[in-house]
Short mmCIF file of C-alpha atoms and ligand atoms in Angstrom, two decimals:
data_model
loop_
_atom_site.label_atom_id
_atom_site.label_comp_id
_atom_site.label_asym_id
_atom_site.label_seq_id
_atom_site.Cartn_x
_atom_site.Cartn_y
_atom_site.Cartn_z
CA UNK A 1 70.18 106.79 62.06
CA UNK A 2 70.86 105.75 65.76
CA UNK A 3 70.79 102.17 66.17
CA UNK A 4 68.07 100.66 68.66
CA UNK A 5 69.91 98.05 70.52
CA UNK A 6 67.00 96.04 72.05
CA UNK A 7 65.87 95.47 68.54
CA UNK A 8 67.29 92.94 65.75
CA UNK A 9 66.46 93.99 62.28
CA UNK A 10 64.94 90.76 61.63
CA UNK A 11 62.12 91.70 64.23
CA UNK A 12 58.86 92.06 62.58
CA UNK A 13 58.09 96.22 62.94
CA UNK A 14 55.77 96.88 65.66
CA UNK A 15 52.12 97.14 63.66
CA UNK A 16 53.26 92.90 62.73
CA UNK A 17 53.66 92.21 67.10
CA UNK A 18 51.05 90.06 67.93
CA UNK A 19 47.77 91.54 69.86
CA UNK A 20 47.69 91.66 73.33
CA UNK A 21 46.14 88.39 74.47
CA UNK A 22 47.82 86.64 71.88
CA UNK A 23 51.12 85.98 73.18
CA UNK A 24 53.27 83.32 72.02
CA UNK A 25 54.24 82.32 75.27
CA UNK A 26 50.47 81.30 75.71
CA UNK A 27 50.78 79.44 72.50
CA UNK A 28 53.74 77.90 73.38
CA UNK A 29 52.03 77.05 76.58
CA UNK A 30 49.83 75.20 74.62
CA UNK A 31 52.80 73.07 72.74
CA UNK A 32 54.99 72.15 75.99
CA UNK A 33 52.40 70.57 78.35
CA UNK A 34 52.26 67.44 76.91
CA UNK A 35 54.19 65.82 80.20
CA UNK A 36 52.39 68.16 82.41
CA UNK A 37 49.00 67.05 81.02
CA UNK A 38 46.20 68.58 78.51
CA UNK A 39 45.94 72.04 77.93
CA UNK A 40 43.06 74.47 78.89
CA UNK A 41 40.63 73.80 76.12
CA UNK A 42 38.54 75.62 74.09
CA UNK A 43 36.35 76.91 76.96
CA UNK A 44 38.35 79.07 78.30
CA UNK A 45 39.15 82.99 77.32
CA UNK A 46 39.95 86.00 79.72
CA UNK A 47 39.31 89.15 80.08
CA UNK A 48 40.91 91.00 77.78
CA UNK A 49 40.91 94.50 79.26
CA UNK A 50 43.74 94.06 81.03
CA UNK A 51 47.04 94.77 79.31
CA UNK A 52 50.08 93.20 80.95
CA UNK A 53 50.55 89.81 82.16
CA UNK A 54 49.96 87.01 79.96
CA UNK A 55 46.32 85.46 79.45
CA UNK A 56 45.48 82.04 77.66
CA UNK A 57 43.22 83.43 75.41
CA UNK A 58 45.18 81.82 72.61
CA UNK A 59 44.55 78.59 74.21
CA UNK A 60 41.55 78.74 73.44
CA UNK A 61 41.87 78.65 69.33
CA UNK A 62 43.46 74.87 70.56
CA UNK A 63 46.56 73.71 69.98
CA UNK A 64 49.06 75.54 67.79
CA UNK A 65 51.28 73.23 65.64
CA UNK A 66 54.46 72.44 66.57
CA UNK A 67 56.81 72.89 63.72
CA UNK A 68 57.44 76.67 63.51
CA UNK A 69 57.97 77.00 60.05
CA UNK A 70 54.48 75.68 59.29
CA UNK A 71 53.12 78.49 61.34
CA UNK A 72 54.91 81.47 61.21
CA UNK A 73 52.89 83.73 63.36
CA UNK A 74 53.49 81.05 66.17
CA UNK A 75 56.27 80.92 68.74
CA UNK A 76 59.03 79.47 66.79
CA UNK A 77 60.91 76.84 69.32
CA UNK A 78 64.92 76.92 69.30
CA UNK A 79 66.69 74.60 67.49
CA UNK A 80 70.49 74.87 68.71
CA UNK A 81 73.17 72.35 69.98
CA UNK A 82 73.05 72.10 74.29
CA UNK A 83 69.66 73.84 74.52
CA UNK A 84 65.66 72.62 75.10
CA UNK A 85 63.50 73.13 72.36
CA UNK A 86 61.06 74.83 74.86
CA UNK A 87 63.14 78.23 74.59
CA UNK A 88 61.35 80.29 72.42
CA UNK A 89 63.39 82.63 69.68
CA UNK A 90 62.40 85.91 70.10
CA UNK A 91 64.75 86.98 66.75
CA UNK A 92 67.23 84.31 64.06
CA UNK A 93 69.69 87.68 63.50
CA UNK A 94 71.09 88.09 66.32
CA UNK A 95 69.76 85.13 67.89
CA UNK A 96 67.70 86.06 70.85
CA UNK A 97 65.53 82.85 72.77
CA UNK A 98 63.68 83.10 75.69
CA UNK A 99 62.94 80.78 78.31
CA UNK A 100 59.08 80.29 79.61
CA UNK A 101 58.34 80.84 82.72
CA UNK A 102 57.77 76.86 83.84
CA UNK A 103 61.27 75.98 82.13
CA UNK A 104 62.77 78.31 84.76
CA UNK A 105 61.35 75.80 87.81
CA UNK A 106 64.78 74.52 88.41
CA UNK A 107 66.64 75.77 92.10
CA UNK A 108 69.78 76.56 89.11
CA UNK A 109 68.82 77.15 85.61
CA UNK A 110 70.74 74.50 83.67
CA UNK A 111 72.96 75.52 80.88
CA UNK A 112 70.16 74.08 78.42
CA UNK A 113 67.32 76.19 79.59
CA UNK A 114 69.07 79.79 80.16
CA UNK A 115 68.15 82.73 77.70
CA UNK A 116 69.74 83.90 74.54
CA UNK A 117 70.19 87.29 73.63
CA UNK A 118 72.95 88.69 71.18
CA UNK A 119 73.47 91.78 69.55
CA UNK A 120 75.68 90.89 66.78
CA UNK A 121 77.09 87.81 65.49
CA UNK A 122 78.37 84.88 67.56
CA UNK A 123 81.93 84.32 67.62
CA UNK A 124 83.76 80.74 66.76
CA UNK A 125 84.56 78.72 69.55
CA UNK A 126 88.04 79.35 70.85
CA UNK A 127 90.56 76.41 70.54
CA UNK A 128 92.51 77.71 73.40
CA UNK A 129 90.63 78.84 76.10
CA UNK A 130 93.48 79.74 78.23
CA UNK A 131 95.49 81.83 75.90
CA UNK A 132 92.36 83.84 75.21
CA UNK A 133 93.62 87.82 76.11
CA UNK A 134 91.72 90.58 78.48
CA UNK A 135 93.24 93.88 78.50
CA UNK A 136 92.42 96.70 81.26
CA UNK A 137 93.43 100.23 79.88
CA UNK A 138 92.33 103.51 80.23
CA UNK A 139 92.74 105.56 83.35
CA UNK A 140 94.88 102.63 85.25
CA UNK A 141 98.76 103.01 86.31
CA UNK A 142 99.78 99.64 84.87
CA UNK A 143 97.68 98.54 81.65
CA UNK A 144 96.96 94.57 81.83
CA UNK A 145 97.22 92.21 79.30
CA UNK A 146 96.07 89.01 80.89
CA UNK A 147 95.53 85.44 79.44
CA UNK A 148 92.57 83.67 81.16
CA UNK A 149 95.56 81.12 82.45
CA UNK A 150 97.47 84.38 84.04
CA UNK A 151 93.85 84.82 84.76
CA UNK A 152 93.31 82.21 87.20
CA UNK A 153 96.91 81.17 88.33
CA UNK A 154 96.70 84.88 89.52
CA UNK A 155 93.65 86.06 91.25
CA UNK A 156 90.98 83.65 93.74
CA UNK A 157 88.34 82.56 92.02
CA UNK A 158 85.01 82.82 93.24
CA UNK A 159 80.92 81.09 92.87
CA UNK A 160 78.08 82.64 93.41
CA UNK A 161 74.39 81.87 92.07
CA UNK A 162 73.45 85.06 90.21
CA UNK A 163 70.10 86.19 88.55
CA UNK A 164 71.55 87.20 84.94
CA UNK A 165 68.23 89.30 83.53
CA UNK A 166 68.19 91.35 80.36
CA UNK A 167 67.29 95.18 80.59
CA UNK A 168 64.48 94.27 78.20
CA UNK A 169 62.70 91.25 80.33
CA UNK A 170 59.04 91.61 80.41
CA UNK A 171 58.68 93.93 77.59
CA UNK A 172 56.06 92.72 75.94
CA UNK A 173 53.95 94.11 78.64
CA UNK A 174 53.07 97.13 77.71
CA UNK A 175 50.68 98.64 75.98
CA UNK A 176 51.55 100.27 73.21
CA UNK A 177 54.30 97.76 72.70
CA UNK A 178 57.97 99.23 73.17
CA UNK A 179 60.58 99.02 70.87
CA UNK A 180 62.24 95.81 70.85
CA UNK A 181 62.44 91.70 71.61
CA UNK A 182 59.30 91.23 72.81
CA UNK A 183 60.27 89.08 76.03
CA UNK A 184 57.53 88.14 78.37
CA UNK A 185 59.19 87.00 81.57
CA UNK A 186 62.13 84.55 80.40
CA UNK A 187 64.82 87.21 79.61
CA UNK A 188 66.26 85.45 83.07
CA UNK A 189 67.99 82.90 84.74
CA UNK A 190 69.79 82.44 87.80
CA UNK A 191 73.37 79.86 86.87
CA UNK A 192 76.26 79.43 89.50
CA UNK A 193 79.18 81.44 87.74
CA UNK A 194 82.82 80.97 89.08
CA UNK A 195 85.18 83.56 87.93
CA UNK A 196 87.95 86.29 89.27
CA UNK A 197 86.40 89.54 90.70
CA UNK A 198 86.13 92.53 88.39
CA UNK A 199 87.46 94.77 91.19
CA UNK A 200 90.64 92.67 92.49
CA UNK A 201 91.82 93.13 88.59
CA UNK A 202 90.62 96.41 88.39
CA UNK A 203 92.62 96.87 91.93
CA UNK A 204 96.07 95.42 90.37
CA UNK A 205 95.82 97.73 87.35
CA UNK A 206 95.50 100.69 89.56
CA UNK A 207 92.97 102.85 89.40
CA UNK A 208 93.87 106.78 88.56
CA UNK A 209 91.73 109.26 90.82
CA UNK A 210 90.24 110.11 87.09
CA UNK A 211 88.39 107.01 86.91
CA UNK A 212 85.03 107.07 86.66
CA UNK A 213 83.64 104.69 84.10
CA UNK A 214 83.79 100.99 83.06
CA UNK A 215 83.97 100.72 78.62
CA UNK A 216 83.00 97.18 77.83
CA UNK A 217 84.73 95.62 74.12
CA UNK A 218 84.18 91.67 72.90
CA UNK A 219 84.92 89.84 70.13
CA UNK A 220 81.32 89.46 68.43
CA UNK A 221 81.45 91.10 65.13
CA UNK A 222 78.93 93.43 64.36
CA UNK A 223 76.23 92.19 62.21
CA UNK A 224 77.03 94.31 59.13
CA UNK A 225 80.55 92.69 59.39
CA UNK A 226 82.12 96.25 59.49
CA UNK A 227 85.38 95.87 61.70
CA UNK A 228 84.76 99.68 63.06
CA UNK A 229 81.38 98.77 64.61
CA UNK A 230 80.85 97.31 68.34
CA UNK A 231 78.07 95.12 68.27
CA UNK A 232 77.97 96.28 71.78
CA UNK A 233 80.24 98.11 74.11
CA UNK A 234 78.31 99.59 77.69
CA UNK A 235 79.65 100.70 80.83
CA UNK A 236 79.05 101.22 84.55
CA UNK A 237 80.49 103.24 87.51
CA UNK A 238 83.34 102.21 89.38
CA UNK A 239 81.62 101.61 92.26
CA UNK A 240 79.48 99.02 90.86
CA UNK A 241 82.61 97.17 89.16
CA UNK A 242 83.94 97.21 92.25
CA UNK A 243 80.99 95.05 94.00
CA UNK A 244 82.34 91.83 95.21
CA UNK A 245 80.39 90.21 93.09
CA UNK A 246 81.03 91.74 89.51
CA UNK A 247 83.00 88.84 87.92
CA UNK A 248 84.85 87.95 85.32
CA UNK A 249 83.68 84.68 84.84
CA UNK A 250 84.90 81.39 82.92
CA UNK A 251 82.37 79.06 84.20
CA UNK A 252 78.86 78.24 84.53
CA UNK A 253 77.07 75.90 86.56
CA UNK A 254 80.82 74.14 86.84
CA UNK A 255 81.50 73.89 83.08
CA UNK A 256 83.59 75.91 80.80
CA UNK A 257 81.66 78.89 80.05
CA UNK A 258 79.95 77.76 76.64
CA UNK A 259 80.71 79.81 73.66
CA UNK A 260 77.16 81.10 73.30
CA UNK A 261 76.79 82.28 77.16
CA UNK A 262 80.29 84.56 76.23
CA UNK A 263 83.00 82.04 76.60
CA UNK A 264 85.56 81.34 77.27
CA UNK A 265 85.60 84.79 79.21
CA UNK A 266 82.88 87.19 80.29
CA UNK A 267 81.52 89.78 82.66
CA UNK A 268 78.71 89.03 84.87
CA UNK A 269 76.93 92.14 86.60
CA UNK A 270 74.44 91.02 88.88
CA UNK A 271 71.39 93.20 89.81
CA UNK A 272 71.92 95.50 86.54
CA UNK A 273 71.00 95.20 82.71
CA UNK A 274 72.60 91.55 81.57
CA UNK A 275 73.80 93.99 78.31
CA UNK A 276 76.64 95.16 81.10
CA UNK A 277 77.33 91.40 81.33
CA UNK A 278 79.54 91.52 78.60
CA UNK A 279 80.50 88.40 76.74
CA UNK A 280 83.34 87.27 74.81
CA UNK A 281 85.26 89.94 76.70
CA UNK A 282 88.88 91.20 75.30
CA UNK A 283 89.08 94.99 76.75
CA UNK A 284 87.85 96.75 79.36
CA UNK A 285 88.55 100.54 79.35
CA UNK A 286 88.86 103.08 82.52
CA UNK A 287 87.32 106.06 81.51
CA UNK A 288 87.56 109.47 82.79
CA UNK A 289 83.54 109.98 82.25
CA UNK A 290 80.38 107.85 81.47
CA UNK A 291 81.06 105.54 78.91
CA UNK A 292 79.00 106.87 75.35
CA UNK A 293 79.16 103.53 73.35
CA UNK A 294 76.89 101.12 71.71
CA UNK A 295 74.33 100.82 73.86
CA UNK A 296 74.92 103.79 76.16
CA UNK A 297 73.34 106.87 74.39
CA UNK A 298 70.00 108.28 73.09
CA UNK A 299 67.10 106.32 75.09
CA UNK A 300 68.98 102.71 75.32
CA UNK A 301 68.97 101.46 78.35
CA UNK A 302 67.61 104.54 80.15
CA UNK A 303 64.34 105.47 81.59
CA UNK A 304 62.52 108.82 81.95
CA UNK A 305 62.78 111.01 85.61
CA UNK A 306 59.17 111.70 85.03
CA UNK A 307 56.46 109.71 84.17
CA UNK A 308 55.67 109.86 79.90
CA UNK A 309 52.65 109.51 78.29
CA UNK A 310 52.79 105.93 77.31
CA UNK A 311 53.57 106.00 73.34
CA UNK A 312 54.34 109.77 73.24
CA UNK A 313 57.45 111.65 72.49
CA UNK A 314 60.84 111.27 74.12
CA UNK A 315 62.70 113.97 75.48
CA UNK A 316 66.29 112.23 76.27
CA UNK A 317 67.60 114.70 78.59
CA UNK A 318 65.29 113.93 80.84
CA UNK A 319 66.24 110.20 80.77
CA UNK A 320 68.72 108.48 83.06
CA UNK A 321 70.47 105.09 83.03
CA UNK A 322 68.77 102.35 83.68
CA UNK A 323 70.50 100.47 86.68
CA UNK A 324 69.03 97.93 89.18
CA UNK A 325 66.58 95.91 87.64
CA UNK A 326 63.31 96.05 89.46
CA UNK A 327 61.58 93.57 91.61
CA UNK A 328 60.30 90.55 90.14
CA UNK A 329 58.43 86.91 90.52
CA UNK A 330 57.24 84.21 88.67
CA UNK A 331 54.85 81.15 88.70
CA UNK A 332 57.15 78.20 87.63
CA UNK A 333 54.69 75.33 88.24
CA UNK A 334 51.87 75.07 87.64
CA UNK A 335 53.05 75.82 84.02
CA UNK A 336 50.15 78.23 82.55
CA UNK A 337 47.61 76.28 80.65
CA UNK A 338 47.97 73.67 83.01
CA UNK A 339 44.65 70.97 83.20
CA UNK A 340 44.55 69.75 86.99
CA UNK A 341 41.93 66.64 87.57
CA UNK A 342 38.02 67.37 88.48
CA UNK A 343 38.02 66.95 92.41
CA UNK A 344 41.34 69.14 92.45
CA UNK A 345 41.05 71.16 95.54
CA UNK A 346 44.45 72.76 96.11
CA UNK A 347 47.11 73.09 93.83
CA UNK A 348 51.39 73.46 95.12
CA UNK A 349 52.83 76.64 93.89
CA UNK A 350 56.62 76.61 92.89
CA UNK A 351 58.23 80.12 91.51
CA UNK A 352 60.92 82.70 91.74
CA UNK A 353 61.39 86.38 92.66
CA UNK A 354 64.35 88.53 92.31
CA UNK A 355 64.66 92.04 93.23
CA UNK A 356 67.53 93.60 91.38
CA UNK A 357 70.23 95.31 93.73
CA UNK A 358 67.81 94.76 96.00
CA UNK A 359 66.46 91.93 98.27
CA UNK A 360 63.30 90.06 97.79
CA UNK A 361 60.81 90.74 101.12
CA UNK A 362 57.87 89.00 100.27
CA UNK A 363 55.80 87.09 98.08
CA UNK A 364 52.13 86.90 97.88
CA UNK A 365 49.57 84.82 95.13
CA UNK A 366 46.20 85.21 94.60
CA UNK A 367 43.33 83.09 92.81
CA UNK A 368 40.65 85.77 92.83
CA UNK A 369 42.75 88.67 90.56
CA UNK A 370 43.83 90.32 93.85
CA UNK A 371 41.33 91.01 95.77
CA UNK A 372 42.88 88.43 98.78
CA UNK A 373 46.41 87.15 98.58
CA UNK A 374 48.35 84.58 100.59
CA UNK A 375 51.79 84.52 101.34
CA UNK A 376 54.46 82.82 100.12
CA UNK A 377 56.81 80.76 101.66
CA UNK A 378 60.43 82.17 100.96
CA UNK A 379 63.65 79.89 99.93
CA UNK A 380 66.85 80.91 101.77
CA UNK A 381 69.46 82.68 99.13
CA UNK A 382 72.82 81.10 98.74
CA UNK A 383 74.55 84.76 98.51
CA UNK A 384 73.45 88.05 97.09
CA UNK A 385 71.80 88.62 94.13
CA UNK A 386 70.84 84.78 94.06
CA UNK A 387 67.29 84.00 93.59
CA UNK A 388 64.90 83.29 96.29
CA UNK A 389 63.13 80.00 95.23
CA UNK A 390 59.27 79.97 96.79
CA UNK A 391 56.57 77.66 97.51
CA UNK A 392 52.61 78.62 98.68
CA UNK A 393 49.68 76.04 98.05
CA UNK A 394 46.12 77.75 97.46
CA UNK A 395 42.70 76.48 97.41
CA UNK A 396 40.39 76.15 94.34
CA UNK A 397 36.97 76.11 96.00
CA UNK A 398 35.55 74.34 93.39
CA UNK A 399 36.18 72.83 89.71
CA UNK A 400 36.66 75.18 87.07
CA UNK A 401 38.66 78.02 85.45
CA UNK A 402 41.77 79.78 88.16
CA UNK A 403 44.44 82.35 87.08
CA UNK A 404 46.83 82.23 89.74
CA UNK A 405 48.69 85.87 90.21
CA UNK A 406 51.76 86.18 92.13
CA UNK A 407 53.99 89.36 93.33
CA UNK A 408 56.93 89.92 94.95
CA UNK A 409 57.72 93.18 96.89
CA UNK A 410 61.53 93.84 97.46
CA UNK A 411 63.30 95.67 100.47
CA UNK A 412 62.29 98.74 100.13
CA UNK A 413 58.53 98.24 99.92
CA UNK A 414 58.14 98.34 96.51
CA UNK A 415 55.78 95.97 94.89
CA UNK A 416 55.12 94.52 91.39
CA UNK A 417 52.46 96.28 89.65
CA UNK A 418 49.32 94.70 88.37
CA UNK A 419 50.34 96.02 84.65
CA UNK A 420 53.53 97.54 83.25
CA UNK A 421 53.75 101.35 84.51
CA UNK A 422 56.14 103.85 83.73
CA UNK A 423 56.04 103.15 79.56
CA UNK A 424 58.95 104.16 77.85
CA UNK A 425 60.27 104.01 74.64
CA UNK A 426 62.14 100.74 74.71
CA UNK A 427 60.08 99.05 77.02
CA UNK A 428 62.73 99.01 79.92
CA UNK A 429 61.35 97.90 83.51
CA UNK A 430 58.58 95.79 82.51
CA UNK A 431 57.11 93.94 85.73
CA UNK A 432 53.86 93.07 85.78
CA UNK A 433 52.30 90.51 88.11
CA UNK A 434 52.91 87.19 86.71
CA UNK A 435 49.51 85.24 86.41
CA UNK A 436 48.79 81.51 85.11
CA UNK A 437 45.78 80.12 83.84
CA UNK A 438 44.85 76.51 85.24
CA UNK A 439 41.43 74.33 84.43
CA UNK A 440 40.48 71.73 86.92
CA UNK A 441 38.35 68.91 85.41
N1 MTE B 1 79.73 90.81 73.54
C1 MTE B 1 78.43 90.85 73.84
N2 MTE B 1 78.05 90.71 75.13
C2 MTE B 1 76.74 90.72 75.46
C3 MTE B 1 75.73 90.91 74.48
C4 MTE B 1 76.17 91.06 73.13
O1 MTE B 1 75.36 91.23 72.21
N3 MTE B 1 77.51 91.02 72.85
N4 MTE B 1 74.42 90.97 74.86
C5 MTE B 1 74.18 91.38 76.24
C6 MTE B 1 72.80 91.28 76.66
S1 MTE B 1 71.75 92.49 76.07
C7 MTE B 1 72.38 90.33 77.55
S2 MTE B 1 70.81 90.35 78.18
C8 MTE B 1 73.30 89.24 78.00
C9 MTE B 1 72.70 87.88 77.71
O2 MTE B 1 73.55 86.86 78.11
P1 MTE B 1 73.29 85.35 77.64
O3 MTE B 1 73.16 85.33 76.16
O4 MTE B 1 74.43 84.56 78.16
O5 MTE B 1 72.00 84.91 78.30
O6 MTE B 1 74.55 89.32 77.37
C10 MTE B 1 75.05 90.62 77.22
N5 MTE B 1 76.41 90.55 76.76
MO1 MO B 2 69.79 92.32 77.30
#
């Protein structure tokens, strides 16, 4: 049986997913306002006929208990050293978390906020970071074996502020649910890594006119335990490890990368699925064609060429790798469930929008489900494939029930859908319109 990378055997199967309405980022909505002030209360519930973006109908059933355990259909905070319990775990084995949208309202996601997801187990913590070993083999003229000292005495190191975005974000957006962690839209973050460029290694290794292909090895163990089986190995063209900024990095946000983010050494591949963003990384191999392993074959991480009948059959020729992550944007304050007070008669928008490979050209949010939108003030970026931060403020005419919808639209026109099109079978390319639910008075 082919192994379905996006999903940890622990997940509950599909029939056990919550309904649509239900989300447990909703309910979890419900938990994490306490500083922010009440939640929506039991007046409000939404239309249901739309599948997609997330609606506070759970809100409405009042507030969830906290401790996950005594609710087990509920979201089920994390509990792990360094990070908020506001992440949410999406699966105990591997550990997967995501992070809700209004924990993401920070210019640079703090180590404590930024997502989880792991396909096997997690390694020990190194006790010498610098002696830790990266070989580059394959179709090169001088094989590497480099410590991460050799590492950094060797090459210029470079920061950037990079989106990092699983393949899977937004998933649990369409209808019938896909295959896989059911992430809403906090399969993201956007941390300042500092590392060596991929392709100035790649460079000193030589490439032979026979490369092609990146093959992508760590140190996880598979779950099983078996020693023969990657927990994870995926690859890329040349041409994207040889982007400027495809790093191998050993810091984030100015720390030593921590152990669970893939230290002490990792790849991060902006723009593309963060499964390329190897962690714990000992080997990379040069291949001669596209790479075939875990993670690279039968419908993982690939999308149809034309349009399937959402829940229907797969053919897998006729899918292709999935590669720049399409454009996205969320509401990060007002945090969804949010109570503003009666008299309330405009409320400040904070959010983000990333566009893949792509850049972000506009933002727009709306308070009557799209029939008028106003635009968004844009952020400056810091350097490719960072972020753009935005702000808008919009009127509430009158006390009562908003959503607020938001939608970014990157540079080549293309703009988030209202729901999740182009269903496939392991939900890849999820971007529905963000919305939030606010109550003023
Ligand atoms: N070695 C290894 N690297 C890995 C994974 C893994 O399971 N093992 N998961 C990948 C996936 S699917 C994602 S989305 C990112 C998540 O990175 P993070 O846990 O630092 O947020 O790591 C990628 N790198
Ligand atoms: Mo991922």
């Amino acid at each position: 049986m082919r192994r379905e990378i996006e999903r940890s055997p622990q997940e509950p199967p599909i029939h056990d997913l919550e309904p649509r309405g239900i989300n447990r980022r909703d309910l979890l909505g419900g938990v994490s306002l306490v500083g922010l002030g009440a939640a929506v209360g039991a007046s409000v519930h939404l239309s249901p006929n739309l599948s997609g973006p997330p609606i506070p109908s759970a809100l409405a059933q009042g507030a969830p208990a906290s401790g996950g355990a005594a609710q087990p259909q509920g979201p089920q905070p994390l509990d792990y050293p360094g990070k908020e319990k506001g992440l949410v775990v999406l699966g105990e084995r591997p550990l997967v978390a995501e992070t809700p949208e209004h924990l993401l309202d920070d210019e640079t996601t703090p180590i404590s906020k930024f997502f989880i997801r792991n396909n096997g187990q997690i390694p020990e913590a190194t006790a010498n970071p610098d002696a830790w070993k990266l070989t580059i083999d394959g179709e090169v003229n001088n094989r590497l074996e480099l410590t991460l000292a050799e590492l950094k005495s060797r090459f210029q190191p470079k920061t950037y502020r990079m989106v990092l975005e699983c393949g899977g974000n937004g998933r649990s957006f369409f209808q019938p649910p896909a295959r896989g962690n059911q992430w809403t839209n906090g399969g993201a973050g956007c941390a300042e890594w500092t590392g060596i460029p991929l392709g100035e290694v790649l460079q000193a290794a030589g490439l032979k006119d026979t490369a092609k292909y990146t093959a992508h090895y760590g140190a996880d163990p598979h779950l099983s335990g078996d020693p023969t089986k990657d927990s994870l190995s995926r690859g890329m063209s040349i041409a994207k490890a040889m982007e400027p900024h495809s790093l191998i990095v050993y810091a984030m946000n100015g720390e030593p990368l921590p152990t669970i983010h893939g230290g002490p050494l990792r790849l991060v591949i902006p723009g593309w699925p963060g499964s390329l963003s190897h962690k714990w990384l000992t080997r990379i191999t040069i291949r001669d064609r596209e790479h075939d392993g875990q993670g690279m074959t039968g419908t993982s991480y690939r999308v149809p060429n034309t349009p399937m009948v959402p829940g229907g059959k797969a053919d897998e020729k006729d899918f292709r790798i999935l590669e720049s992550m399409p454009v996205r944007s969320i509401i990060t304050n007002p945090a969804n469930g949010t109570r503003l007070p009666a008299g309330t008669r405009e409320v400040a928008l904070r959010g983000a929008a990333w566009a893949g490979d792509l850049m972000v050209s506009r933002v727009d949010v709306s308070t009557d489900a799209g029939q008028s939108w106003t635009p968004a003030t844009l952020a400056p970026t810091r350097n490719r494939y960072d972020w753009n931060r935005w702000m808008a403020t919009v009127a509430l005419p009158s006390d009562g029930y908003y959503e607020i919808w938001t939608r970014a639209t990157d540079s080549n026109g293309k703009m988030q859908p209202p729901v999740a099109t182009n269903w496939n079978p392991q939900g890849y390319g999820g971007n529905a319109m963000h919305r939030v639910a606010v109550l003023v008075g």
